[in-house]
Coordinates of C-alpha atoms (C1' of nucleotides) in Angstrom, one line a residue:
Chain A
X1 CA -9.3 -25.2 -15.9
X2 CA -5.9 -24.5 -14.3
X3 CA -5.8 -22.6 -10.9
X4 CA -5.0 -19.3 -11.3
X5 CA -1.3 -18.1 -9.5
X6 CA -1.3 -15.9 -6.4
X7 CA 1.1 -13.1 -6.6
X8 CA 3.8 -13.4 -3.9
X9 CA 3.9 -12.7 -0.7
X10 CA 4.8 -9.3 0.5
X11 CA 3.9 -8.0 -3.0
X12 CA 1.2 -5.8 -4.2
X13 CA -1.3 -4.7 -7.2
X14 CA -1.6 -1.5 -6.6
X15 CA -5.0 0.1 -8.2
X16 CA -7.3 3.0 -8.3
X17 CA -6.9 6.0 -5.5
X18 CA -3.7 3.9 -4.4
X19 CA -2.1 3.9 -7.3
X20 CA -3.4 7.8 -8.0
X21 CA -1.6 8.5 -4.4
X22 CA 1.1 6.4 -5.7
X23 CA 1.6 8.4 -8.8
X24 CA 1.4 11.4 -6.7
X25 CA 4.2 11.1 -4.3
X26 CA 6.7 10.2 -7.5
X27 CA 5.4 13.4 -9.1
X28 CA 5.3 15.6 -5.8
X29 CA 9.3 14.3 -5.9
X30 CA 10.7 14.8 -9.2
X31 CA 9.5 18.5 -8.9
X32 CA 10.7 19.2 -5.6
X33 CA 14.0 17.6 -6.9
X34 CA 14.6 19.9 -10.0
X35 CA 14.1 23.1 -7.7
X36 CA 17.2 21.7 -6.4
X37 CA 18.9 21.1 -9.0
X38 CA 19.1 17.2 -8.3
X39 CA 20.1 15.0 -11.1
X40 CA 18.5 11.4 -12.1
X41 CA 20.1 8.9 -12.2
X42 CA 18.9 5.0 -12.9
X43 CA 20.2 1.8 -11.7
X44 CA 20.2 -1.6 -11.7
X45 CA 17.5 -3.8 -9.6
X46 CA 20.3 -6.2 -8.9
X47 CA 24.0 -6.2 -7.9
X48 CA 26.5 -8.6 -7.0
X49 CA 25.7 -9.9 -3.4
X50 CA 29.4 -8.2 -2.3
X51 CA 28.1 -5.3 -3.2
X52 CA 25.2 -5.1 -0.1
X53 CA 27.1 -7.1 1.7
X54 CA 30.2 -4.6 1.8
X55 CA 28.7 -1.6 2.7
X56 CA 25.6 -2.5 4.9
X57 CA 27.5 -4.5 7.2
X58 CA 27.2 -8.3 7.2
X59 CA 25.9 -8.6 10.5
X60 CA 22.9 -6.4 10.3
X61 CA 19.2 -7.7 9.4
X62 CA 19.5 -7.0 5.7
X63 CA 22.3 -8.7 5.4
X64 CA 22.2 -11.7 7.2
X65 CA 18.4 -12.7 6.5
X66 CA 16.2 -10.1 4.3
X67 CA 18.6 -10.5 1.3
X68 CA 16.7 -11.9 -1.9
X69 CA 19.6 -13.3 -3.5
X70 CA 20.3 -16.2 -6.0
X71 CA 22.8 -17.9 -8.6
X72 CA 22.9 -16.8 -12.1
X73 CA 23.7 -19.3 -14.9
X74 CA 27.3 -18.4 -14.2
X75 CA 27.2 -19.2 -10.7
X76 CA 27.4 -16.0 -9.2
X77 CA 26.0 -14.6 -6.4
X78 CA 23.7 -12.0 -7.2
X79 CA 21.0 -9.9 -5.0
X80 CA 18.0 -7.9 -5.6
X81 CA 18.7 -4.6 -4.0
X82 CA 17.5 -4.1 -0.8
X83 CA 18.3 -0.4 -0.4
X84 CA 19.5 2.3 -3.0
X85 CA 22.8 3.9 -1.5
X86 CA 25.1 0.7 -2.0
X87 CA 23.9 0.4 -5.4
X88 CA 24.2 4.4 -6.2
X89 CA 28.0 4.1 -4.7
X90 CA 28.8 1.0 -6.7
X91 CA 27.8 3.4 -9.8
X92 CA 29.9 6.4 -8.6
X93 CA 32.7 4.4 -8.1
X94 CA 32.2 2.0 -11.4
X95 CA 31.9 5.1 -14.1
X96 CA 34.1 7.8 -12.4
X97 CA 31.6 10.4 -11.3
X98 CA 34.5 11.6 -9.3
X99 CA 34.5 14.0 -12.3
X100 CA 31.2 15.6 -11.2
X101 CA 32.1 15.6 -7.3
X102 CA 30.2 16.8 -5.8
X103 CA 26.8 15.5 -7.6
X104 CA 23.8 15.7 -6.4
X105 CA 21.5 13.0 -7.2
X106 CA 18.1 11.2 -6.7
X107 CA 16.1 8.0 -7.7
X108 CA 13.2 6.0 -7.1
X109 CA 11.7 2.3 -7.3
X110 CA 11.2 -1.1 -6.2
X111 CA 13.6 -2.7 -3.6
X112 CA 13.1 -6.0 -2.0
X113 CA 13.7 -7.5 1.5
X114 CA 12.8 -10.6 2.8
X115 CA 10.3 -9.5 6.1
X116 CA 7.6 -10.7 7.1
X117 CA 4.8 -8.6 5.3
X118 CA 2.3 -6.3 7.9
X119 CA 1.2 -2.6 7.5
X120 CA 3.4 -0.2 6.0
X121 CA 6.0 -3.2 4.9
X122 CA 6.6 -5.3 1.9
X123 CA 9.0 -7.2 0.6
X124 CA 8.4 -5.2 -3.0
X125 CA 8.8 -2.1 -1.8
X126 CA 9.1 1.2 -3.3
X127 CA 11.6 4.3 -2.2
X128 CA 12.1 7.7 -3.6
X129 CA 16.3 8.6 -2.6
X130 CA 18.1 11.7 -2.2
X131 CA 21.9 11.5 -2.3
X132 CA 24.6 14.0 -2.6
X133 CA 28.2 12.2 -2.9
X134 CA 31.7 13.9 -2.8
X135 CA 30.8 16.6 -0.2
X136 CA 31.8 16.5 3.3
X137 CA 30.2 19.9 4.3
X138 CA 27.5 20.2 7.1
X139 CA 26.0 22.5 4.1
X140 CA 25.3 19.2 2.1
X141 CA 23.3 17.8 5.1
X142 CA 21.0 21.0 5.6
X143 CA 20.8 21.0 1.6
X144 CA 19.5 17.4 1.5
X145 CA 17.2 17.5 4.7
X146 CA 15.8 20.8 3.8
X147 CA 14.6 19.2 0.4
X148 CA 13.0 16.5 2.6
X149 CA 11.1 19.0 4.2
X150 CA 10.0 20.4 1.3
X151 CA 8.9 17.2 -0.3
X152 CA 6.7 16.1 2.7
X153 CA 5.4 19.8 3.2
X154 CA 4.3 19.9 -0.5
X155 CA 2.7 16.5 -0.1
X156 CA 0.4 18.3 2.3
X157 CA 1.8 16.1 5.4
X158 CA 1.1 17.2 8.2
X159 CA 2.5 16.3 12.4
X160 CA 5.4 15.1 10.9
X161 CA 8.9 16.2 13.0
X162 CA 12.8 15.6 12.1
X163 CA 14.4 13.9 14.7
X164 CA 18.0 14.7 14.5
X165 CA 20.8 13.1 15.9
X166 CA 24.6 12.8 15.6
X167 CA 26.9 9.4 15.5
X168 CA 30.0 11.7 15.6
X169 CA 33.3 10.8 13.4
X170 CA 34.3 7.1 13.5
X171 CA 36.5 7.5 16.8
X172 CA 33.6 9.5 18.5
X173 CA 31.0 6.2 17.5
X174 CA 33.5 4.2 18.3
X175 CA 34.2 5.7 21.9
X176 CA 30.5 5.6 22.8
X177 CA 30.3 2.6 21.2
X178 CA 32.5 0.7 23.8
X179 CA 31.1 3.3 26.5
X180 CA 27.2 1.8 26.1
X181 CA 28.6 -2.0 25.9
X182 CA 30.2 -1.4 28.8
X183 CA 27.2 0.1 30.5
X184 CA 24.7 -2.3 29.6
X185 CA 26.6 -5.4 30.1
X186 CA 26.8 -4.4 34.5
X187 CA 22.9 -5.1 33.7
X188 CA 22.9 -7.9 31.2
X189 CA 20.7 -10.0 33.0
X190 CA 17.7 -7.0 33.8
X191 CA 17.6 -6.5 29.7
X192 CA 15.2 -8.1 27.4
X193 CA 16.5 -11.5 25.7
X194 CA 16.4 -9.4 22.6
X195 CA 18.5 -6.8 24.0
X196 CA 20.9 -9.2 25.3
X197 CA 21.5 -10.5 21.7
X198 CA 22.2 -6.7 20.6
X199 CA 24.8 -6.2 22.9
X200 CA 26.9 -8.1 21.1
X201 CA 25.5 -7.5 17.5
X202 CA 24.4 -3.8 17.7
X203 CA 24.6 -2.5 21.1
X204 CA 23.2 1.6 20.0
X205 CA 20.2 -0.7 19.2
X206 CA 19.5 -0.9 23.1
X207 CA 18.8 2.9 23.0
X208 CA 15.5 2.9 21.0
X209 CA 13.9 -1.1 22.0
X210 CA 10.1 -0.5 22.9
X211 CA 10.6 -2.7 26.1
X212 CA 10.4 -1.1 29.9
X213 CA 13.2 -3.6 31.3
X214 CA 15.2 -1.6 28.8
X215 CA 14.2 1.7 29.1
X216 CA 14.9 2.2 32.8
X217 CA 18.6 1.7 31.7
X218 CA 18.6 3.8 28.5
X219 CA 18.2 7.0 30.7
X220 CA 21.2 6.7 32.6
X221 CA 23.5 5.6 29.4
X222 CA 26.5 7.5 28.8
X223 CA 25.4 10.2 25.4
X224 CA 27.3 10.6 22.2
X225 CA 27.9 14.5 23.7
X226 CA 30.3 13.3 25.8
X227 CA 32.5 11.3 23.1
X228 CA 32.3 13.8 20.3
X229 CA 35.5 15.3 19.5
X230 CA 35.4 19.1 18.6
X231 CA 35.2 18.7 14.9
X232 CA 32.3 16.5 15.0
X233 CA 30.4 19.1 17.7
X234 CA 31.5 21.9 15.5
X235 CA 29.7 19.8 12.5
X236 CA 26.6 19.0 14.0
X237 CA 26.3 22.5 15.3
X238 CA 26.8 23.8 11.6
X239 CA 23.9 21.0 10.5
X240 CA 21.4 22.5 12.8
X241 CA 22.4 26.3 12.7
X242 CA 21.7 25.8 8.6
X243 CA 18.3 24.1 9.2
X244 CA 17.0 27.1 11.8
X245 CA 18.3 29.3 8.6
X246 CA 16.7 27.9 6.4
X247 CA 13.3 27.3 8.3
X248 CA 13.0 23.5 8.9
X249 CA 12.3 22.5 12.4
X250 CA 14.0 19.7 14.5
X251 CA 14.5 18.0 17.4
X252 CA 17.3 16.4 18.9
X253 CA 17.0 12.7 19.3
X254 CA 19.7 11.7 21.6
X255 CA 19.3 8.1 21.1
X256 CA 18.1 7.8 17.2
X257 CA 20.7 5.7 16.0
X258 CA 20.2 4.1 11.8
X259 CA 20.5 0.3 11.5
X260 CA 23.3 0.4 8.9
X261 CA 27.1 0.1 9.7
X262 CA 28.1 2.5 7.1
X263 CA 26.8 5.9 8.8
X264 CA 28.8 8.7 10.8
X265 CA 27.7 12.1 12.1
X266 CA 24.0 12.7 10.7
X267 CA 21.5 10.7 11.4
X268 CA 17.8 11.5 11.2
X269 CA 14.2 10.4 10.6
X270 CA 11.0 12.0 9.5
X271 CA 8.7 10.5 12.2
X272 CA 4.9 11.1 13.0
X273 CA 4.6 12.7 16.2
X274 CA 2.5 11.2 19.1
X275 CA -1.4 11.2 18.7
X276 CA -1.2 12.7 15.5
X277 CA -3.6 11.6 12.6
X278 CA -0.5 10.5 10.7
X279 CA 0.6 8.0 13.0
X280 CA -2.7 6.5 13.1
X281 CA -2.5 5.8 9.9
X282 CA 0.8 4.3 9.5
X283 CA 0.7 1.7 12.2
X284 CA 3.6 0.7 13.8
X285 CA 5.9 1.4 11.1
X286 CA 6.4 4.9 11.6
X287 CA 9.0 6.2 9.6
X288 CA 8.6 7.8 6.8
X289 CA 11.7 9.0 5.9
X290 CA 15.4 8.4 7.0
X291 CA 19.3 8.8 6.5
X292 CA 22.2 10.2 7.6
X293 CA 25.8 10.6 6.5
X294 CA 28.1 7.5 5.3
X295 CA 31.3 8.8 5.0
X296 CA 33.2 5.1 5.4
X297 CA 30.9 3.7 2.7
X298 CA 33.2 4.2 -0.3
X299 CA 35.7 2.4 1.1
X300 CA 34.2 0.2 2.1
X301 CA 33.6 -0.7 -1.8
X302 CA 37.2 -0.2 -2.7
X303 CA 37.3 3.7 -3.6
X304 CA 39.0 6.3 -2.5
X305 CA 37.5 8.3 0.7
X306 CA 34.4 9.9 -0.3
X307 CA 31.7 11.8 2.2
X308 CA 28.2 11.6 1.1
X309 CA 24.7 11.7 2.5
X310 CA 21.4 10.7 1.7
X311 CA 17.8 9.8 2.3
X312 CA 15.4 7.5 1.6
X313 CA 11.9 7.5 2.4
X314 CA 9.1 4.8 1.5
X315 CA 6.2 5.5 -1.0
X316 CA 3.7 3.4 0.3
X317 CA 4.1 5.3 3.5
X318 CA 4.1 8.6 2.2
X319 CA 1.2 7.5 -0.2
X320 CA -0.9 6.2 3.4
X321 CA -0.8 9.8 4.2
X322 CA -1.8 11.6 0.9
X323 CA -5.3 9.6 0.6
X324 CA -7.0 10.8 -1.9
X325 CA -4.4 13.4 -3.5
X326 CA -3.5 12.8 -7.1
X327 CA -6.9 12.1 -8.7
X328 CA -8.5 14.2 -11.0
X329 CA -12.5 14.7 -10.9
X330 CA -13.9 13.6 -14.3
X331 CA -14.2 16.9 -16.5
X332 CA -16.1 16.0 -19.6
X333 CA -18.9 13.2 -20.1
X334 CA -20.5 12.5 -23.0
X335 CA -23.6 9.7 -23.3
X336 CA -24.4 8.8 -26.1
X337 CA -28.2 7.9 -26.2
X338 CA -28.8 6.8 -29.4
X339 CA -26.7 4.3 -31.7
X340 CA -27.2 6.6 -34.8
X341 CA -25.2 9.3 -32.3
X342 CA -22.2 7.5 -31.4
X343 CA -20.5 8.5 -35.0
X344 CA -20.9 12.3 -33.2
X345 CA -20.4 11.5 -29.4
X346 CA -16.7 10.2 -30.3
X347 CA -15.7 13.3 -32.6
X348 CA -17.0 15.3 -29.3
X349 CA -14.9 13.6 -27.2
X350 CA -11.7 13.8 -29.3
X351 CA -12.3 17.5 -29.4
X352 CA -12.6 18.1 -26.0
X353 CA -9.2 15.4 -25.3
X354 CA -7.0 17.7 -27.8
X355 CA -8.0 21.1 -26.1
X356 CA -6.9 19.6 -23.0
X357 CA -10.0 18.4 -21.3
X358 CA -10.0 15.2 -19.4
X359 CA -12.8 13.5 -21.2
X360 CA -14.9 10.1 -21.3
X361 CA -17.2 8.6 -23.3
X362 CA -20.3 6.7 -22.6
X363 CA -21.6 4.9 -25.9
X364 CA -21.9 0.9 -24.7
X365 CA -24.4 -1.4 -23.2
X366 CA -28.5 -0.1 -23.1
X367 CA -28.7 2.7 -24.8
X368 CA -31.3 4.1 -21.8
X369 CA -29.0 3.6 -19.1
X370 CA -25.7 5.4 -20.8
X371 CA -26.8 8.9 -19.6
X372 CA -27.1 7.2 -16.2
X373 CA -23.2 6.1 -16.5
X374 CA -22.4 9.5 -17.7
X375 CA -24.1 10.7 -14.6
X376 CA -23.0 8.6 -11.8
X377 CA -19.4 9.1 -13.4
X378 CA -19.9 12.8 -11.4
X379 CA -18.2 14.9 -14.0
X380 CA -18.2 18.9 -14.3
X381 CA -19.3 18.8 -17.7
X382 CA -22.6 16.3 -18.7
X383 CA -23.1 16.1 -22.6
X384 CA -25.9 14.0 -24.4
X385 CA -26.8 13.1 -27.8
X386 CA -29.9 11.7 -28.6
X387 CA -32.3 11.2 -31.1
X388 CA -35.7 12.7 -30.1
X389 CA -39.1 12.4 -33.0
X390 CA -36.6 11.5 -35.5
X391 CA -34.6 15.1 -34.4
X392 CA -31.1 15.1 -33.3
X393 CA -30.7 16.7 -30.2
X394 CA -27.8 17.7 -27.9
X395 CA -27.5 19.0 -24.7
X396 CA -24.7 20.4 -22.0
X397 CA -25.3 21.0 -18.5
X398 CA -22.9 21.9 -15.8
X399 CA -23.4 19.8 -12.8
X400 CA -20.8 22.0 -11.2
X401 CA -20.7 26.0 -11.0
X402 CA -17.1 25.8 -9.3
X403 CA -15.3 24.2 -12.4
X404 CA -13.6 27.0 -13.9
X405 CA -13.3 25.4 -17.3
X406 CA -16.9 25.7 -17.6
X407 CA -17.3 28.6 -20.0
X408 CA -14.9 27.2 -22.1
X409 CA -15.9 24.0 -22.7
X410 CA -19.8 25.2 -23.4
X411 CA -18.0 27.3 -25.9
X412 CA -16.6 24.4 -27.2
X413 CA -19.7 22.3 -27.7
X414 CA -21.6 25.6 -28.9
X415 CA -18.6 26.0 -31.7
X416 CA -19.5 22.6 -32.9
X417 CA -23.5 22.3 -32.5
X418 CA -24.3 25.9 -33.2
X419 CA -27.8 25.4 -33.6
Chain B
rG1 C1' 12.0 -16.4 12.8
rC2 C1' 7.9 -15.7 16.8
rG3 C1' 2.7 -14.3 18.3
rA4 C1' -2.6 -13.0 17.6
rU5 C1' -6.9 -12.5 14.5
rC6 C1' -9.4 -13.8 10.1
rG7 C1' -10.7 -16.6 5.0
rU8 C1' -18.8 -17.1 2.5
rA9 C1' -20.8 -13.8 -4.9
rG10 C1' -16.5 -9.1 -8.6
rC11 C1' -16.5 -5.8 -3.7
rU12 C1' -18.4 -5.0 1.6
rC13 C1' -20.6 -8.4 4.7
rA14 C1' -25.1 -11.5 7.1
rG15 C1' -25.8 -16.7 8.0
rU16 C1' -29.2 -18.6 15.0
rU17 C1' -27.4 -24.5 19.8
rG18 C1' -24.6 -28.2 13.4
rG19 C1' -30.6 -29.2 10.2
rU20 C1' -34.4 -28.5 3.5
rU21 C1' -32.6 -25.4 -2.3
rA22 C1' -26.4 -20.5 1.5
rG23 C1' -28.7 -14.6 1.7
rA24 C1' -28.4 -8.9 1.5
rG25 C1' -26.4 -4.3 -0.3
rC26 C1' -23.2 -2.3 -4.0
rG27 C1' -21.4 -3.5 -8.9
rC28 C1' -22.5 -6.1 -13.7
rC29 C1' -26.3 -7.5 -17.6
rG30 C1' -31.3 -7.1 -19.5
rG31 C1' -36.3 -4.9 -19.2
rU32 C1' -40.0 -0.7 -18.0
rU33 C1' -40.8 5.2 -18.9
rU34 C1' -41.3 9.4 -25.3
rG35 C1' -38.9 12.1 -21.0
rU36 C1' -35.0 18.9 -21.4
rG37 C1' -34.1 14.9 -17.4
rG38 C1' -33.7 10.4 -14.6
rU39 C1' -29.3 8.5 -8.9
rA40 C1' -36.8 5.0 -9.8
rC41 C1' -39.1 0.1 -10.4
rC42 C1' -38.9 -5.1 -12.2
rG43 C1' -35.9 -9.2 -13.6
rG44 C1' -31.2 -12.0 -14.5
rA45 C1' -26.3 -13.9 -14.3
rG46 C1' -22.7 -14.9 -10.7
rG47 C1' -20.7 -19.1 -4.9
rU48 C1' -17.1 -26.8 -4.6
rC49 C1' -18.5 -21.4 1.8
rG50 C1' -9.6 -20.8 0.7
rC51 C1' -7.8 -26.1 0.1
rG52 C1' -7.3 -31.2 2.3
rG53 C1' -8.6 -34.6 5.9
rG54 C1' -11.6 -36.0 10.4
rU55 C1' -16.1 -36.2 13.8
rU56 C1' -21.5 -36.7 12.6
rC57 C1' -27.6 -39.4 10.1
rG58 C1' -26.2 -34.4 8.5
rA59 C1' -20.7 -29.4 8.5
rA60 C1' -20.2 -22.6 6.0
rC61 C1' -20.6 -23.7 11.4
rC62 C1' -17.0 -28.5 15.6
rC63 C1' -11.6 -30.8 15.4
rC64 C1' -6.6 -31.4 12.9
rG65 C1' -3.5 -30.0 9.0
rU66 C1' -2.2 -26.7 5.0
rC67 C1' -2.2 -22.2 2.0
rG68 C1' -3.3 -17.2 2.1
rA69 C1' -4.5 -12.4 4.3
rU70 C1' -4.4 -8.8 8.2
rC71 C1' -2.1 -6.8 12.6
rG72 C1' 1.9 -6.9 16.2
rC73 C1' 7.3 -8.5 17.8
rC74 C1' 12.2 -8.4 15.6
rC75 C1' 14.0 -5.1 12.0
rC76 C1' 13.2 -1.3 8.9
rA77 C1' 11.1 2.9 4.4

RNA sequence: GCGAUCGUAGCUCAGUUGGUUAGAGCGCCGGUUUGUGGUACCGGAGGUCGCGGGUUCGAACCCCGUCGAUCGCCCCA
């Protein structure tokens, strides 16, 4: 007998209440979306390699080592996607959705990176996205992150905060850009070995590391307040006036800064707050949900100047904090007790599954232990049929007085086995 | 890429300083009850102790390697 494969690293079967919470968060989404008028769109799992490697920047993490890419037959350079938004601009650029500027739009599925697997991170991973390409108002920002509110909030989650932050235009990041080398470079030699490497690959990086020698510096760095020119100020003020409007809190996060090369004014993150119960649960991967705006992106690919912004957040995190949600208690059971029954149990259960009744049958294995199953299957609804002195019997009970389709479904079974 | 912890039945786990035939609970299968209701009792199947080497009279246990998992660092959803 041959040994039986192992699925791949970083990948997972997902099963059962998972899978229910899973389903959940998807669900949860594609509502939320249509309230706002989002449209779907679907995309390819794979791209041309230039097509990540344009827009994310080639010397950030994704690019330079968590790429999943290979040859085709033809020799060319292809790449699972790692993220959605290079993908979704590739698309808008490719079949001229200029024409619906500005579009609204949203997605969700697997994405791939090459990590080391722990909690909270795979290398299949799953996203739902929120995008909305061809407008450069702050409007479009307080649109998209007061549908990300909505979503988590109708997920039930719960110590969850925005933390909001602004890159400015591209000669504001620039400025403050060159303003933090400059700053931490007087202290290269008190920063972490991994911060010394940032300084000369991603230098806003230095502003969230986790390591004390760091921190005692980040205090005293210059902000992006000072560098931002009036039109980025008056932008980010027009973000966060429309989110008090509209009801979703924030807090400013003066040193949030997104890993990708591609974003300008708005960044942000849904992240757990201290001590709460959601943080618990994720571990050390806190984020749940992040973006920002990407202005330069579409250039970057070869269009025309384009302003978008969009989110992405990560099922299997949202899913860690919906436990639970998205499954259904059993409604309907029905044992059979007696071979000479099943013939009657299974028209009963095809009733009940037409009206609308979430149903199962229980009509295998020892007779005497099937209304056992049907029991231990706790539904609202327990129906048996049985053969008792050579009489057929059948009976109902209702295990639960809160079900509300109770009355209905007795009148159900009393329609059929008037007796 | 780096670090820590851990791999025993389908699942959750015991297993003493290394010592007969590796256990329990749950689940699964079968049996017992003639009962308007049962979550009870009895029995059974199921394990090359992740894999490969080594030490030893003897290894689930000690050593080395390897694969895998989990958690953390980096990074990120």
């Amino acid at each position: 007998m041959s040994k039986t494969p192992q699925a791949i690293r970083g990948t997972q079967d997902i099963f059962g209440p998972d899978a229910e919470a899973f389903a959940f968060v998807v669900e949860t989404f594609e509502r939320v979306r249509r309230l706002y008028r989002f449209r779907r769109v679907e995309m390819p799992v794979f791209e041309k390699t230039e097509v990540f490697a344009r827009s994310i920047g080639e010397t950030t993490d994704i690019v330079s080592k968590e790429m999943y890419s290979f040859e085709d037959r033809g020799g060319e350079s292809l790449t699972l996607r790692p993220e959605f938004t290079a993908g979704i601009s590739r698309a808008f650029l490719s079949n001229g959705w200029q024409q619906y500027a500005p579009v609204k739009l949203t997605t969700h599925g697997p994405l791939f990176r090459y990590e080391r697997p722990q909690k909270g991170r795979y290398r299949q991973f799953h996203q739902i996205d929120a995008e909305i390409i061809g407008a450069g108002e702050p409007q479009a920002d307080v649109e998209l992150l007061t549908m990300a509110d909505q979503v988590l909030k109708e997920l039930g989650i719960t110590g969850v905060t925005l933390h909001l932050n602004t890159l400015g235009d591209g000669d504001s990041r620039e400025a403050w850009r060159a303003a933090l080398v400059e700053h931490f470079r007087a202290v290269k030699d008190e920063l972490s070995e991994d911060s010394q490497e940032r300084l000369e690959k991603n230098p806003l990086r230095i502003l969230d590391s986790k390591d004390r020698r760091d921190q005692q510096f980040v205090g005293t760095a210059p902000k992006i307040d000072q560098f931002l020119s009036g039109d980025a100020r008056a932008f980010f003020d027009a973000v966060t006036g429309g989110l008090d409007a509209a009801g979703v809190k924030w807090t400013r996060a003066e040193s949030l800064v997104r890993g990708l090369d591609y974003y300008r004014h708005t960044a942000f993150e849904f992240i757990p707050d201290e001590g709460s119960e959601a943080a618990g649960k994720l571990g050390s991967q806190s984020t749940i949900l992040g973006g920002g705006r990407y202005d330069g992106l579409m250039e970057s690919l070869g269009g025309a100047p384009t302003p978008a912004v969009g989110w992405a957040a990560g099922i299997e995190r949202l899913a860690m904090l919906c436990e639970g949600k998205g499954t259904e208690r059993l409604e309907i059971a029905i044992a059979a007790e007696n071979a000479e029954r099943e013939g009657d149990a299974a028209e009963m259960v095809a009733i009940f599954r037409r009206q609308g009744f979430n149903a199962e049958l229980f009509a295998t294995g020892s007779p005497r232990k099937r209304f056992d199953k049907a029991r231990k299957a706790d539904p609202a609804v327990l129906i048996s049929f049985d053969v008792r002195d050579g009489q057929h019997t059948q009976t109902l009970t209702s295990a639960d007085s809160d079900y509300a389709r109770a009355a209905e479904a007795e009148a159900i079974f009393a329609g059929r086995w008037n007796g």
